[in-house]
Coordinates of C-alpha atoms in Angstrom, one line a residue:
Chain A
M109 CA -5.0 21.0 49.1
K110 CA -8.5 19.7 48.8
K111 CA -7.7 18.4 45.3
V112 CA -4.7 16.5 46.6
I113 CA -6.7 14.9 49.3
F114 CA -9.5 14.0 46.9
L115 CA -7.0 12.5 44.5
G116 CA -5.3 10.6 47.3
V117 CA -8.5 9.1 48.5
F118 CA -9.6 8.3 45.0
F119 CA -6.3 6.5 44.2
L120 CA -6.4 4.6 47.5
F121 CA -10.0 3.6 46.8
F122 CA -9.4 2.3 43.3
S123 CA -6.1 0.7 43.8
C124 CA -7.6 -2.5 45.2
E125 CA -8.7 -5.1 42.7
N126 CA -12.3 -5.5 44.0
T127 CA -13.0 -1.8 43.9
Q128 CA -11.5 -1.6 40.4
K129 CA -14.1 -4.2 39.4
L130 CA -16.7 -2.2 41.0
A131 CA -15.5 0.9 39.1
Y132 CA -15.8 -0.9 35.8
K133 CA -19.3 -1.9 36.8
L134 CA -20.3 1.6 37.6
F135 CA -18.5 3.5 34.9
L136 CA -18.4 1.1 31.9
E137 CA -19.7 2.7 28.8
E138 CA -20.8 -0.3 26.8
D139 CA -20.9 1.5 23.4
L140 CA -17.2 2.0 23.6
L141 CA -16.8 -1.8 23.2
K142 CA -19.0 -1.9 20.2
R143 CA -16.6 -0.3 17.7
P144 CA -17.8 3.2 17.8
K145 CA -16.8 6.0 15.5
S146 CA -13.5 7.8 16.4
K147 CA -15.3 10.9 17.5
R148 CA -16.6 8.9 20.4
C149 CA -13.1 8.2 21.6
A150 CA -12.3 11.9 21.3
D151 CA -14.6 12.4 24.3
C152 CA -11.6 11.6 26.4
H153 CA -8.6 11.1 24.0
Q154 CA -9.0 14.6 22.4
N155 CA -5.3 15.1 21.5
I156 CA -4.8 11.7 20.0
Y157 CA -8.0 12.1 18.0
N158 CA -6.9 15.4 16.6
Q159 CA -3.5 13.9 15.6
W160 CA -5.3 10.9 13.9
K161 CA -7.6 13.3 12.1
N162 CA -4.5 14.8 10.4
S163 CA -3.1 11.4 9.5
R164 CA -3.1 9.5 6.3
H165 CA -4.7 6.7 8.2
S166 CA -7.9 8.8 8.7
V167 CA -8.3 9.3 4.9
S168 CA -7.2 5.9 3.8
W169 CA -10.7 5.0 2.5
V170 CA -11.9 8.4 1.3
S171 CA -8.7 9.8 -0.3
D172 CA -9.0 10.6 -4.0
D173 CA -5.8 8.6 -4.6
F174 CA -7.3 5.5 -3.1
K175 CA -10.7 5.9 -4.9
K176 CA -8.8 6.2 -8.2
S177 CA -6.3 3.4 -7.7
S178 CA -8.9 1.0 -6.3
N179 CA -11.1 1.9 -9.3
R180 CA -13.8 3.2 -7.0
Y181 CA -13.4 0.3 -4.5
S182 CA -13.6 -2.4 -7.3
K183 CA -10.3 -3.9 -6.5
I184 CA -11.5 -5.7 -3.5
K185 CA -8.2 -7.2 -2.4
C186 CA -7.0 -3.7 -1.6
L187 CA -9.9 -2.8 0.6
S188 CA -9.2 -4.5 3.9
C189 CA -6.1 -2.6 4.8
H190 CA -7.9 0.7 4.0
A191 CA -10.8 0.0 6.5
P192 CA -9.6 -2.8 8.7
L193 CA -11.9 -4.4 11.3
E194 CA -9.1 -5.3 13.6
I195 CA -5.4 -5.4 13.1
E196 CA -3.2 -8.3 14.2
P197 CA 0.6 -8.6 13.9
L198 CA 1.8 -10.0 10.6
K199 CA -1.8 -10.9 9.5
E200 CA -3.8 -9.3 6.8
P201 CA -6.9 -7.8 8.4
K202 CA -10.5 -8.4 7.6
L203 CA -12.5 -5.6 5.9
R204 CA -15.0 -3.7 8.1
D205 CA -18.5 -3.3 6.8
F206 CA -19.3 -0.1 8.7
H207 CA -17.8 3.4 9.2
R208 CA -15.5 2.7 6.3
E209 CA -15.2 6.4 5.7
E210 CA -13.0 6.6 8.8
G211 CA -10.4 4.4 7.2
I212 CA -7.9 3.1 9.8
N213 CA -9.7 4.4 12.8
C214 CA -9.2 4.1 16.6
V215 CA -10.9 0.8 17.0
S216 CA -9.3 -0.7 13.9
C217 CA -6.0 -0.7 15.8
H218 CA -7.0 -0.8 19.5
F219 CA -10.1 -2.9 19.9
K220 CA -9.9 -6.7 20.1
E221 CA -12.9 -8.9 20.0
K222 CA -11.4 -11.8 21.9
T223 CA -10.6 -9.7 25.0
N224 CA -13.5 -7.3 24.5
S225 CA -11.1 -4.5 25.4
M226 CA -8.9 -1.8 24.0
H227 CA -5.3 -2.9 23.5
G228 CA -2.3 -0.6 23.9
P229 CA 1.2 -0.5 25.2
Y230 CA 0.3 0.4 28.8
E231 CA -1.4 -1.1 31.8
V232 CA -4.1 1.4 32.4
F233 CA -7.1 1.7 34.6
S234 CA -9.8 3.0 32.4
P235 CA -13.3 2.5 33.8
P236 CA -15.3 3.6 30.7
H237 CA -13.8 0.6 28.8
Y238 CA -11.7 -2.5 29.5
S239 CA -8.0 -2.2 28.6
T240 CA -5.3 -4.7 27.9
K241 CA -1.6 -4.2 28.0
D242 CA -0.3 -5.7 24.8
P243 CA 3.5 -5.8 24.2
N244 CA 2.9 -6.0 20.4
Y245 CA 2.1 -2.3 20.4
T246 CA 5.8 -1.5 21.0
K247 CA 6.9 -3.7 18.1
S248 CA 7.1 -3.2 14.4
K249 CA 5.1 -6.3 13.7
I250 CA 1.9 -4.6 14.7
C251 CA 2.2 -2.6 11.5
A252 CA 3.2 -5.6 9.4
G253 CA -0.4 -6.9 8.7
C254 CA -0.7 -4.1 6.1
H255 CA 2.8 -2.6 5.7
R256 CA 4.2 -6.0 4.7
E257 CA 6.8 -5.0 2.2
T258 CA 8.2 -2.2 4.4
Y259 CA 8.3 -4.5 7.3
K260 CA 10.3 -7.1 5.4
Q261 CA 12.8 -4.4 4.3
W262 CA 13.0 -3.2 7.9
K263 CA 13.7 -6.8 9.1
T264 CA 16.6 -7.2 6.8
A265 CA 18.0 -3.8 7.9
N266 CA 18.7 -5.3 11.3
T267 CA 18.3 -2.1 13.3
Q268 CA 17.3 -1.3 16.8
K269 CA 14.8 1.4 15.7
N270 CA 11.3 0.2 15.2
C271 CA 8.4 1.7 13.1
Q272 CA 7.0 3.5 16.1
N273 CA 10.3 5.2 17.0
C274 CA 10.3 7.1 13.8
H275 CA 6.7 7.2 12.6
M276 CA 5.0 7.6 16.0
P277 CA 7.4 9.7 18.0
S278 CA 6.4 10.1 21.6
K279 CA 6.4 12.8 24.3
K280 CA 5.3 12.8 27.9
D281 CA 1.7 13.8 28.1
N282 CA -1.8 12.8 29.3
L283 CA -3.5 10.0 27.4
I284 CA -6.8 11.7 28.1
Q285 CA -7.9 15.3 28.3
K286 CA -11.3 15.1 29.9
F287 CA -11.6 17.0 33.1
P288 CA -11.2 16.0 35.9
F289 CA -10.2 12.4 34.9
Y290 CA -6.9 13.3 33.4
L291 CA -5.8 14.4 36.8
L292 CA -6.2 10.8 38.0
H293 CA -3.6 9.4 35.6
K294 CA 0.2 9.8 35.5
K295 CA 1.6 11.3 32.4
K296 CA 3.0 8.7 30.0
E297 CA 5.0 8.6 26.8
V298 CA 2.2 9.3 24.3
H299 CA 2.8 8.5 20.7
N300 CA 2.0 10.8 17.9
H301 CA -1.0 9.3 16.1
S302 CA -0.6 11.5 13.0
S303 CA 2.0 9.0 12.0
P304 CA 4.3 11.5 10.1
P305 CA 5.8 10.0 6.9
L306 CA 9.1 11.9 7.6
I307 CA 11.7 12.8 5.0
A308 CA 15.3 11.6 4.6
S309 CA 18.0 14.2 5.3
K310 CA 21.3 14.9 3.7
E311 CA 23.0 12.8 6.3
D312 CA 20.9 9.7 5.3
I313 CA 22.1 9.6 1.8
K314 CA 25.7 9.4 0.5
L315 CA 26.4 10.3 -3.1
K316 CA 29.5 9.5 -5.2
I317 CA 30.0 10.5 -8.8
K318 CA 32.1 8.8 -11.5
V319 CA 32.6 10.5 -14.8
L320 CA 33.0 8.5 -18.0
K321 CA 32.7 9.3 -21.7
D322 CA 29.1 10.7 -22.4
E323 CA 27.9 9.4 -19.1
I324 CA 28.2 9.8 -15.4
K325 CA 27.6 7.1 -12.8
V326 CA 26.1 8.2 -9.5
L327 CA 26.4 5.8 -6.5
I328 CA 23.8 6.4 -3.9
K329 CA 24.0 4.8 -0.4
N330 CA 21.0 4.9 1.9
T331 CA 22.9 5.1 5.2
G332 CA 20.1 6.4 7.5
I333 CA 16.7 5.0 6.6
P334 CA 16.1 1.4 7.7
H335 CA 13.9 0.5 4.8
K336 CA 14.0 1.0 1.1
L337 CA 14.0 4.5 -0.3
P338 CA 11.2 5.0 -1.4
T339 CA 9.1 2.3 0.3
A340 CA 5.5 1.2 0.0
D341 CA 3.4 -1.8 -0.4
Q342 CA 1.3 -0.1 -3.0
G343 CA 1.0 3.5 -4.0
K344 CA 3.3 5.6 -6.0
P345 CA 6.0 7.2 -3.9
K346 CA 9.1 8.2 -6.0
L347 CA 12.7 9.2 -5.5
Y348 CA 14.2 11.3 -8.3
I349 CA 17.8 11.7 -9.0
K350 CA 18.5 14.5 -11.4
A351 CA 21.7 15.4 -13.2
E352 CA 22.1 18.9 -14.6
F353 CA 25.1 19.6 -16.9
F354 CA 26.6 23.0 -17.2
L355 CA 29.2 24.6 -19.5
N356 CA 30.7 28.0 -18.6
G357 CA 27.9 28.5 -16.1
E358 CA 25.1 27.8 -18.6
K359 CA 22.9 24.7 -18.3
V360 CA 23.4 22.6 -21.5
D361 CA 21.6 19.4 -20.7
E362 CA 19.9 17.4 -18.0
D363 CA 19.0 13.8 -17.4
S364 CA 17.1 12.1 -14.6
N365 CA 16.3 8.7 -13.0
M366 CA 13.0 8.0 -11.4
I367 CA 13.0 5.4 -8.7
T368 CA 9.8 3.7 -7.8
H369 CA 9.2 1.8 -4.5
K370 CA 10.0 -1.5 -6.3
Q371 CA 13.5 -0.3 -7.2
G372 CA 14.1 1.5 -3.9
I373 CA 17.5 1.8 -2.4
E374 CA 18.0 -0.7 0.5
Y375 CA 19.4 0.3 3.8
N376 CA 23.2 0.5 3.9
K377 CA 23.4 -0.6 0.3
E378 CA 24.8 1.3 -2.6
K379 CA 23.0 1.5 -5.9
E380 CA 24.3 2.8 -9.2
F381 CA 22.5 5.1 -11.6
T382 CA 23.7 6.2 -15.0
F383 CA 23.1 9.6 -16.6
Y384 CA 23.8 10.5 -20.1
S385 CA 24.8 13.7 -21.8
F386 CA 26.2 13.9 -25.3
E387 CA 27.0 17.6 -24.8
N388 CA 30.2 19.2 -23.6
F389 CA 30.0 20.1 -19.9
D390 CA 32.4 21.3 -17.2
L391 CA 30.1 21.0 -14.2
V392 CA 27.5 18.5 -13.1
K393 CA 25.0 19.0 -10.4
I394 CA 23.2 16.0 -8.9
S395 CA 20.1 16.5 -6.8
V396 CA 17.9 14.0 -5.0
S397 CA 14.2 14.6 -4.2
R398 CA 11.2 12.6 -3.2
K399 CA 7.5 12.6 -3.9
L400 CA 5.1 11.0 -1.5
S401 CA 2.3 8.9 -3.0
W402 CA -0.4 11.5 -2.4
K403 CA 1.6 14.6 -3.1
K404 CA 1.8 16.4 -6.5
K405 CA 5.2 18.0 -6.0
A406 CA 8.6 16.6 -5.2
E407 CA 10.5 17.8 -2.1
P408 CA 14.3 18.2 -2.2
I409 CA 16.5 16.0 -0.1
T410 CA 20.1 16.7 -1.0
S411 CA 22.4 17.8 -3.9
I412 CA 26.0 17.8 -4.8
S413 CA 28.0 19.6 -7.6
L414 CA 31.2 18.4 -9.2
D415 CA 33.7 20.3 -11.5
I416 CA 34.8 18.2 -14.4
E417 CA 37.6 18.3 -16.8
K418 CA 36.2 16.4 -19.7
Chain B
M40 CA -24.0 -17.9 -71.0
K41 CA -26.8 -17.3 -68.5
K42 CA -25.6 -20.3 -66.6
I43 CA -22.0 -19.0 -66.4
L44 CA -23.3 -15.7 -65.2
Y45 CA -25.5 -17.3 -62.6
I46 CA -22.6 -19.5 -61.3
G47 CA -20.4 -16.4 -61.2
L48 CA -23.0 -14.4 -59.3
S49 CA -23.6 -17.2 -56.8
I50 CA -19.8 -17.5 -56.1
I51 CA -19.6 -13.7 -55.6
T52 CA -22.7 -13.7 -53.4
S53 CA -21.6 -16.6 -51.3
F54 CA -18.2 -15.1 -50.9
T55 CA -19.7 -11.8 -49.8
I56 CA -21.9 -13.5 -47.3
A57 CA -19.1 -15.6 -45.9
T58 CA -16.8 -12.5 -45.4
A59 CA -19.6 -10.4 -43.9
K60 CA -20.1 -12.8 -41.0
D61 CA -19.7 -11.1 -37.6
V62 CA -19.1 -12.6 -34.3
R63 CA -21.7 -11.2 -32.0
L64 CA -21.6 -10.6 -28.3
G65 CA -24.8 -9.6 -26.4
I66 CA -24.5 -6.6 -24.2
P67 CA -25.8 -7.6 -20.7
P68 CA -28.4 -5.4 -19.1
K69 CA -27.1 -2.6 -16.9
T70 CA -29.0 -4.1 -13.9
L71 CA -26.2 -6.7 -13.7
E72 CA -23.8 -3.9 -12.5
K73 CA -25.6 -4.0 -9.1
Y74 CA -24.0 -7.3 -8.4
Y75 CA -20.4 -6.5 -9.0
P76 CA -17.8 -4.2 -7.3
P77 CA -17.9 -1.4 -6.6
N78 CA -21.7 -1.7 -6.2
S79 CA -21.5 -4.9 -4.4
E80 CA -18.7 -7.1 -2.9
K81 CA -20.9 -10.1 -2.7
Y82 CA -21.1 -11.0 -6.4
E83 CA -24.8 -12.0 -5.9
F84 CA -25.5 -12.9 -9.5
L85 CA -22.3 -15.0 -9.9
M86 CA -23.0 -16.8 -6.6
N87 CA -26.5 -17.7 -7.8
M88 CA -25.0 -19.0 -11.0
Y89 CA -22.6 -21.2 -9.0
K90 CA -25.6 -22.4 -7.0
A91 CA -27.5 -23.4 -10.0
S92 CA -24.6 -25.1 -11.6
T93 CA -23.8 -27.0 -8.5
A94 CA -27.4 -28.0 -8.2
F95 CA -27.4 -29.3 -11.8
T96 CA -24.4 -31.5 -11.0
G97 CA -26.0 -32.6 -7.7
L98 CA -29.1 -33.6 -9.5
S99 CA -27.5 -35.6 -12.2
T100 CA -25.1 -37.3 -9.8
S101 CA -27.9 -38.2 -7.4
I102 CA -30.1 -39.6 -10.2
R103 CA -27.1 -41.7 -11.4
E104 CA -26.6 -43.0 -7.9
K105 CA -30.4 -43.6 -7.6
D106 CA -30.5 -41.4 -4.5
W107 CA -34.0 -39.9 -5.3
Q108 CA -34.3 -38.1 -2.0
R109 CA -31.2 -36.0 -2.6
A110 CA -32.1 -35.7 -6.3
E111 CA -35.4 -34.0 -5.3
K112 CA -33.5 -31.7 -3.0
W113 CA -31.1 -30.7 -5.8
A114 CA -33.9 -30.2 -8.2
K115 CA -35.6 -27.8 -5.9
T116 CA -32.3 -25.9 -5.3
L117 CA -31.8 -25.7 -9.1
K118 CA -35.4 -24.4 -9.6
D119 CA -34.9 -21.7 -6.9
A120 CA -31.6 -20.6 -8.3
Y121 CA -33.0 -20.6 -11.8
L122 CA -36.0 -18.6 -10.9
K123 CA -33.9 -16.1 -8.9
I124 CA -32.2 -15.1 -12.2
G125 CA -35.4 -13.3 -13.1
E126 CA -35.6 -11.6 -9.8
L127 CA -32.0 -10.4 -10.0
V128 CA -32.1 -9.3 -13.6
P129 CA -35.8 -8.6 -14.6
Q130 CA -34.8 -8.2 -18.2
W131 CA -33.9 -11.9 -18.3
D132 CA -37.1 -13.1 -16.6
K133 CA -39.0 -13.6 -19.8
V134 CA -36.5 -15.9 -21.3
L135 CA -36.6 -18.3 -18.4
R136 CA -38.5 -21.6 -18.9
K137 CA -40.2 -21.3 -15.5
E138 CA -42.9 -24.0 -16.1
E139 CA -40.3 -26.5 -17.3
A140 CA -38.2 -25.8 -14.1
N141 CA -41.3 -26.7 -12.0
F142 CA -42.0 -29.7 -14.1
L143 CA -38.5 -30.9 -13.6
V144 CA -39.0 -31.0 -9.9
Q145 CA -42.2 -32.9 -10.4
A146 CA -40.5 -35.4 -12.8
V147 CA -37.8 -36.0 -10.2
K148 CA -40.5 -36.6 -7.6
N149 CA -42.1 -39.1 -9.9
K150 CA -38.7 -40.6 -10.8
D151 CA -39.6 -40.3 -14.5
I152 CA -36.3 -40.4 -16.3
R153 CA -37.7 -39.5 -19.7
K154 CA -39.4 -36.4 -18.4
I155 CA -36.4 -35.5 -16.3
Q156 CA -34.2 -35.5 -19.4
F157 CA -36.8 -33.5 -21.4
F158 CA -37.2 -30.8 -18.8
A159 CA -33.5 -30.7 -17.8
N160 CA -32.7 -30.1 -21.5
A161 CA -35.3 -27.4 -21.7
V162 CA -33.9 -25.6 -18.7
G163 CA -30.3 -26.3 -19.6
N164 CA -30.8 -24.9 -23.1
T165 CA -31.8 -21.5 -21.8
C166 CA -28.6 -21.5 -19.7
S167 CA -26.3 -22.3 -22.7
K168 CA -28.1 -19.8 -25.0
C169 CA -27.7 -17.1 -22.5
H170 CA -24.1 -18.0 -21.8
D171 CA -23.4 -18.1 -25.5
R172 CA -24.6 -14.5 -25.8
Y173 CA -23.6 -12.8 -22.6
L174 CA -20.9 -14.8 -20.7
A175 CA -17.9 -13.4 -22.5
S176 CA -19.2 -9.8 -22.5
T177 CA -20.2 -10.0 -18.8
K178 CA -16.7 -11.3 -17.9
L179 CA -15.1 -8.6 -19.9
L180 CA -17.2 -5.9 -18.3
Y181 CA -17.3 -7.0 -14.7
H182 CA -14.4 -9.4 -14.1
F183 CA -11.7 -8.0 -16.4
P184 CA -9.7 -5.2 -14.8
D185 CA -10.3 -1.6 -16.0
F186 CA -7.3 0.2 -17.4
D187 CA -9.1 3.5 -17.4
T188 CA -7.8 4.5 -14.0
V189 CA -4.2 3.3 -14.5
T190 CA -1.8 6.2 -14.9
L191 CA 2.0 6.3 -15.3
E192 CA 4.4 9.0 -14.5
D193 CA 6.6 9.9 -17.5
P194 CA 10.2 9.7 -16.2
I195 CA 11.3 12.4 -18.6
T196 CA 8.7 15.1 -18.0
S197 CA 7.2 13.9 -14.7
V198 CA 3.7 14.3 -16.2
E199 CA 1.1 11.7 -15.3
Y200 CA -0.3 10.0 -18.4
N201 CA -3.0 7.3 -19.0
V202 CA -1.7 4.1 -20.5
S203 CA -2.4 4.8 -24.1
D204 CA -0.9 8.3 -24.0
Y205 CA 2.2 7.0 -22.2
M206 CA 2.6 4.3 -24.9
K207 CA 2.4 6.9 -27.6
K208 CA 5.0 9.0 -25.9
M209 CA 7.3 6.0 -25.5
I210 CA 7.0 4.8 -29.1
T211 CA 7.4 8.4 -30.4
S212 CA 10.8 8.4 -28.7
F213 CA 11.7 5.2 -30.5
K214 CA 10.6 6.6 -33.9
L215 CA 12.5 9.7 -33.3
L216 CA 15.6 7.7 -32.5
N217 CA 15.3 6.1 -36.0
V218 CA 14.4 9.4 -37.7
Y219 CA 17.5 11.2 -36.2
M220 CA 19.7 8.3 -37.0
H221 CA 18.6 8.4 -40.6
D222 CA 19.2 12.1 -40.7
S223 CA 22.6 11.7 -39.1
K224 CA 21.6 13.9 -36.1
S225 CA 23.5 11.7 -33.7
K226 CA 23.2 13.7 -30.5
K227 CA 19.5 14.0 -30.8
A228 CA 19.2 10.4 -31.8
K229 CA 21.1 9.3 -28.7
K230 CA 19.0 11.5 -26.5
E231 CA 15.7 10.2 -27.8
G232 CA 17.0 6.7 -27.6
M233 CA 17.8 7.1 -24.0
N234 CA 14.4 8.7 -23.4
F235 CA 12.8 5.6 -25.0
V236 CA 14.8 3.3 -22.7
K237 CA 13.7 5.3 -19.6
R238 CA 10.0 5.2 -20.7
L239 CA 10.3 1.5 -21.4
K240 CA 11.6 0.9 -17.9
G241 CA 8.9 3.2 -16.5
L242 CA 6.3 0.8 -17.8
S243 CA 6.9 -1.3 -14.7
Q244 CA 4.9 1.2 -12.7
M245 CA 1.8 -0.2 -14.3
C246 CA 1.9 -3.8 -13.1
S247 CA 1.5 -3.3 -9.3
E248 CA -1.7 -1.3 -9.9
C249 CA -3.3 -4.8 -10.0
H250 CA -0.6 -7.4 -9.4
T251 CA 0.2 -6.9 -5.7
N252 CA 2.5 -9.9 -5.3
Q253 CA 5.1 -8.7 -7.9
L254 CA 5.4 -12.1 -9.5
S255 CA 4.0 -11.1 -12.8
E256 CA 6.1 -8.0 -12.8
K257 CA 9.2 -10.3 -12.7
V258 CA 8.0 -12.0 -15.8
Y259 CA 7.9 -8.8 -17.8
F260 CA 10.6 -6.9 -16.0
G261 CA 13.0 -9.6 -14.8
K262 CA 16.7 -10.0 -15.0
D263 CA 16.7 -10.8 -18.8
F264 CA 14.8 -7.7 -19.5
Y265 CA 17.2 -5.4 -17.7
Q266 CA 20.2 -7.2 -19.3
K267 CA 18.7 -6.4 -22.7
V268 CA 17.9 -2.9 -21.7
K269 CA 21.6 -2.4 -20.8
Q270 CA 22.5 -3.8 -24.3
L271 CA 20.1 -1.4 -25.9
E272 CA 21.5 1.5 -24.0
Q273 CA 25.0 0.6 -25.2
S274 CA 23.9 0.2 -28.8
I275 CA 22.1 3.6 -28.7
K276 CA 25.3 5.1 -27.2
N277 CA 27.3 3.7 -30.2
L278 CA 24.4 4.4 -32.6
N279 CA 24.6 0.9 -34.0
P280 CA 21.3 0.4 -35.9
N281 CA 21.6 -3.3 -36.3
K282 CA 22.2 -3.9 -32.6
I283 CA 19.4 -1.5 -31.7
S284 CA 16.9 -3.3 -33.9
Q285 CA 18.1 -6.8 -32.7
T286 CA 17.7 -5.9 -29.0
F287 CA 14.5 -4.0 -29.6
N288 CA 13.0 -7.0 -31.4
W289 CA 14.1 -9.3 -28.5
I290 CA 12.3 -7.1 -26.0
N291 CA 9.3 -6.8 -28.3
K292 CA 9.0 -10.5 -28.6
N293 CA 9.7 -11.5 -25.0
N294 CA 8.2 -8.6 -23.1
C295 CA 5.9 -6.3 -25.1
S296 CA 3.9 -8.9 -27.0
K297 CA 3.3 -11.1 -23.9
C298 CA 1.7 -8.3 -22.0
H299 CA -0.2 -7.0 -25.0
N300 CA -1.6 -10.4 -25.8
V301 CA -2.8 -10.9 -22.2
H302 CA -4.1 -7.4 -21.6
E303 CA -4.6 -5.4 -24.8
V304 CA -6.9 -7.6 -26.8
P305 CA -9.5 -8.1 -24.1
T306 CA -9.3 -4.4 -23.2
M307 CA -10.0 -3.4 -26.8
I308 CA -13.1 -5.6 -26.9
R309 CA -14.2 -4.4 -23.5
E310 CA -14.0 -0.8 -24.6
K311 CA -16.2 -1.6 -27.6
I312 CA -18.8 -3.2 -25.3
K313 CA -18.7 -0.3 -22.9
K314 CA -19.3 2.1 -25.7
K315 CA -22.3 0.2 -26.9
Q316 CA -23.6 -0.3 -23.3
K317 CA -23.7 3.5 -22.9

């Protein structure tokens, strides 16, 4: 009961504009507005920090793949997206010259110099730092400063889903975990900051097979993913389509097609791939798998088998 | 008789000397590494070179326009940038004509055209001598992209190879196509031929390691290329040696050689310089 009364009084007190100003004066923690390390944000936003720690964003600067492909940071045009100072919709960011090891960190995406505040999708009262509600955070274009190619592909897909819907799924939760302050905020849809890459399912890909002399044609339609399969601006994600040829239950041959992000399969479009076998076969099995840029192994997506009278 | 022998010997000697001539590139001091990525993103040495070069133009233009006040400013800037070379790369400090650089500023102050020409030449000569020796090797070492880290996934085995091993794999497929064709092993010939085509298409993985805007990729892997690849596939399927060789030659001339000419030759020289630098 005492807690409820305390909260009620607190809310009443801080709901008026002047007292909010006073609260900012009293509780503002200046260092938060000087682009601190992400661990500092974790003082309150523990869950989001933990998610980010597990994301590819957090290792975008220090990952072995990036070190190698940027030739130990020699390819300077690659650097700014891997340690951005401040992101802006549709605009390539500037490179940060501090805490680069954190890659795309909390303040890269949320702090804006011009408002001296943290931007996000909600109107929040957050005395330790100023906050600004920014509608861009609910739109795909906020990702497009760096993920330019994928954004272009998504635009042509003409779909209702945006980047955040799939890659930052949300659930009702507290934005902060620090006691007792989390009690002062209503729960909100909090987006997953681990930004999962996701994997296409059987339902997202339609396969059709045509059998000709010494070759089969496989038509693949991307019906579920509103960007190319695979997609990337850089990096080496791959989609593999493998054809295995059998005769009387024995595998006699195989052939495969490797699809890079530049030849990716567009949303709702069909693409044809040819597989050759100069052996006799009575069954062909087609399987589709994908490999993420930073993974060593491919993961299966779907497969289909077809009996053939050749 | 002696005379004939003498003439003969001189012809042989002069021929030997002529053919033994080498083109020499100086290997720049390792210190220079500090001023290029990944050690620095500021290109300090290069920026200082631009500063000196701009100052030289500023100096000569101001003198031509008889703007002596600005000429003096440019002379000082030139001297500072010139002397800074020795600070940045101590190994080059001793070749600088420091006194002449100071005298040049003095000559500009005195508006003494004859001395200006004399000292500007002295300073300028050290620049061109050094450029003659080191400019090409420095550009190859620090400006030209490094292919060491570029890898390509083999579409047949899914193994990641460096560029040179991938090329070997690809060209071996082509050689095997010919070998099996010769030996009338048609199934094997077709299989290797198709492997060659896949590996050829797989080369496109390499471009975007550096070319982020995909334009250059379209030059090498554009519509024409893919049309020819289709033709090549068809002629492999039919095992038609003439068609195979015709199409292969077209691709070789229009695609392979272009990329090789741009990238392979400088890479070969660069590798040699790198070995020596070690």
